[in-house]
PDB file of C-alpha atoms in Angstrom:
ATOM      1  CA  UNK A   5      14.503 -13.480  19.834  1.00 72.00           C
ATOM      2  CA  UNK A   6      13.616 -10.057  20.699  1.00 82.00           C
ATOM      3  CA  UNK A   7      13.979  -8.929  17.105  1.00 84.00           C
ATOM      4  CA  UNK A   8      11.611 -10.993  16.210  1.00 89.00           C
ATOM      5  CA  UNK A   9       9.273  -9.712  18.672  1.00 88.00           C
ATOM      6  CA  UNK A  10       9.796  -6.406  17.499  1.00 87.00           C
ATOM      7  CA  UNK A  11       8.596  -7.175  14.410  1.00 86.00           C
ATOM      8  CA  UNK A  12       5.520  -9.671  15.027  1.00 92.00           C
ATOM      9  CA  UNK A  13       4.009  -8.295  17.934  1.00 92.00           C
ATOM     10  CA  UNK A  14       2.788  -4.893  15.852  1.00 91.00           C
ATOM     11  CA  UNK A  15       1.798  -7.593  13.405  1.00 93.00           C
ATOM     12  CA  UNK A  16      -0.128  -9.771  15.805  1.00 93.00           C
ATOM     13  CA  UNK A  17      -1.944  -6.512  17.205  1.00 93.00           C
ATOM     14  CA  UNK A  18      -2.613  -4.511  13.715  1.00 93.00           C
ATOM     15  CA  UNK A  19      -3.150  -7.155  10.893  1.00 95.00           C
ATOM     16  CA  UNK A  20      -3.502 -10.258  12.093  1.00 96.00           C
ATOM     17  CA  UNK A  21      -6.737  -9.569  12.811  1.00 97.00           C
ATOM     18  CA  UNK A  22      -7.767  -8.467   9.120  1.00 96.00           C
ATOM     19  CA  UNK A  23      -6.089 -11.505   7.739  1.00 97.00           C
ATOM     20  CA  UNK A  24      -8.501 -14.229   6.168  1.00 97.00           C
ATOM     21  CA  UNK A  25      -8.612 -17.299   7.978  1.00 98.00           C
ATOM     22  CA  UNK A  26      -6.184 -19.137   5.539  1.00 98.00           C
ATOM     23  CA  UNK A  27      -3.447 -16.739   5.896  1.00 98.00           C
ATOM     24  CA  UNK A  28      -3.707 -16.865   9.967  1.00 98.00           C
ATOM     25  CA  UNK A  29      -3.121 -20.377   9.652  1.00 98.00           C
ATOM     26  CA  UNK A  30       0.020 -19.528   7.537  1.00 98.00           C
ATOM     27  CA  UNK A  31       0.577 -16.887  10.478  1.00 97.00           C
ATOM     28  CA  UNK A  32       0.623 -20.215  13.152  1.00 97.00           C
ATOM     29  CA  UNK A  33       2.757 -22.460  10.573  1.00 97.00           C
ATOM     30  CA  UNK A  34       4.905 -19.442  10.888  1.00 97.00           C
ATOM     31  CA  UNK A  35       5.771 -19.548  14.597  1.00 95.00           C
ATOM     32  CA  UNK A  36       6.562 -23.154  14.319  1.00 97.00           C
ATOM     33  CA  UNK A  37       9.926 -22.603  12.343  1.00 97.00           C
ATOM     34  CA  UNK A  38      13.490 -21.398  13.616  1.00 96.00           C
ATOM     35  CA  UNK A  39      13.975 -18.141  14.979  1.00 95.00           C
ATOM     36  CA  UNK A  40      17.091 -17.862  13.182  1.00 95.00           C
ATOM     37  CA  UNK A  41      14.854 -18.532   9.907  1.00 96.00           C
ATOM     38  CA  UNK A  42      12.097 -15.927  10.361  1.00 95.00           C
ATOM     39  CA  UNK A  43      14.780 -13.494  11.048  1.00 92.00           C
ATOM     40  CA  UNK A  44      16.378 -13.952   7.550  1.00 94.00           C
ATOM     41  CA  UNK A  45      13.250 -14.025   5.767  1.00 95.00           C
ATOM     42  CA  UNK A  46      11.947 -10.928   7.272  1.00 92.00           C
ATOM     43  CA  UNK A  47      15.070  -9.073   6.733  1.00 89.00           C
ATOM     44  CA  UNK A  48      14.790 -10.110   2.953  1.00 91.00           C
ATOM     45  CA  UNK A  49      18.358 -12.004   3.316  1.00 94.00           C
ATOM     46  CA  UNK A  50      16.320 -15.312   1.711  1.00 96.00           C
ATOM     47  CA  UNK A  51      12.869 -16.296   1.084  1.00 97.00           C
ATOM     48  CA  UNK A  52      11.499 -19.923   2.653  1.00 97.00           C
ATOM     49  CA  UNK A  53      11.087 -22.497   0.257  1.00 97.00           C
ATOM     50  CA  UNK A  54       7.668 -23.449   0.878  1.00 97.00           C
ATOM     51  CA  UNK A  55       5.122 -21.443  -1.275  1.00 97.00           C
ATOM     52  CA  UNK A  56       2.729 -20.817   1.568  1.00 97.00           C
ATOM     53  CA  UNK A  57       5.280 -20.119   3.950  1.00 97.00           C
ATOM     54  CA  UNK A  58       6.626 -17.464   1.701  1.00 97.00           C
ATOM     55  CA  UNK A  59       2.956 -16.017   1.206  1.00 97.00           C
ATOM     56  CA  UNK A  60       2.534 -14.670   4.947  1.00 97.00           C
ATOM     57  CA  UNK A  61       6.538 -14.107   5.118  1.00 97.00           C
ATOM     58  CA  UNK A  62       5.531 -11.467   2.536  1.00 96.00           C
ATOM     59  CA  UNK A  63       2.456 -10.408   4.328  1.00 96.00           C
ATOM     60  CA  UNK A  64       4.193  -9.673   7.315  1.00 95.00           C
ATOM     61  CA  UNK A  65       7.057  -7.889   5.560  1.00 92.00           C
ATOM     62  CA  UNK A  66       4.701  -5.629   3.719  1.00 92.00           C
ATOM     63  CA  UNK A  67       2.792  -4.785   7.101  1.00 90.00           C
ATOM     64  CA  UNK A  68       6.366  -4.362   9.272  1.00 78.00           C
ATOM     65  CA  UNK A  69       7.436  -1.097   7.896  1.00 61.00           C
ATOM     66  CA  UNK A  70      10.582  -2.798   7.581  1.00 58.00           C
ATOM     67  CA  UNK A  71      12.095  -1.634   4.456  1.00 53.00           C
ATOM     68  CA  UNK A  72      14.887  -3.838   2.348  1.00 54.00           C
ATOM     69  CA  UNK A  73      18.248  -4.157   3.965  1.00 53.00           C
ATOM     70  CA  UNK A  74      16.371  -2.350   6.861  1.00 50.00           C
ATOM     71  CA  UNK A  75      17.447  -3.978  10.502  1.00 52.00           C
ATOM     72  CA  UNK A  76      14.667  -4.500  13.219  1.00 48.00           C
TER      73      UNK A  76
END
């Protein structure tokens, strides 16, 4: 989903690297769920249910410069 890309790929290049080693492993249990997911979640229409899921959901949002009700 190009959307998608437009929102991770300035992620991948400017924080990922800064992020401990815990949260990248968040950041690769990230890409493994529905497109259609991750775009809800970043666009703050719902959160994911699972706690660390939600932790580098939130990281990325607060790193996107995507603010709420914002569309990439």
């Amino acid at each position: 989903m190009l959307e998608l890309d437009l929102v991770l790929m300035p992620f991948l290049e400017n924080v990922y690297p800064t992020l401990e080693q815990a949260d990248k492993e968040l950041y690769w249990k990230l890409l493994e769920c529905e497109d259609q997911d991750m775009f809800a979640w970043f666009l703050r229409r719902e959160d994911p249910d699972d706690k660390d899921l939600k932790r580098i959901v939130t990281i990325v949002r607060n790193n996107t410069g995507l603010q709420p009700g914002e569309r990439a």
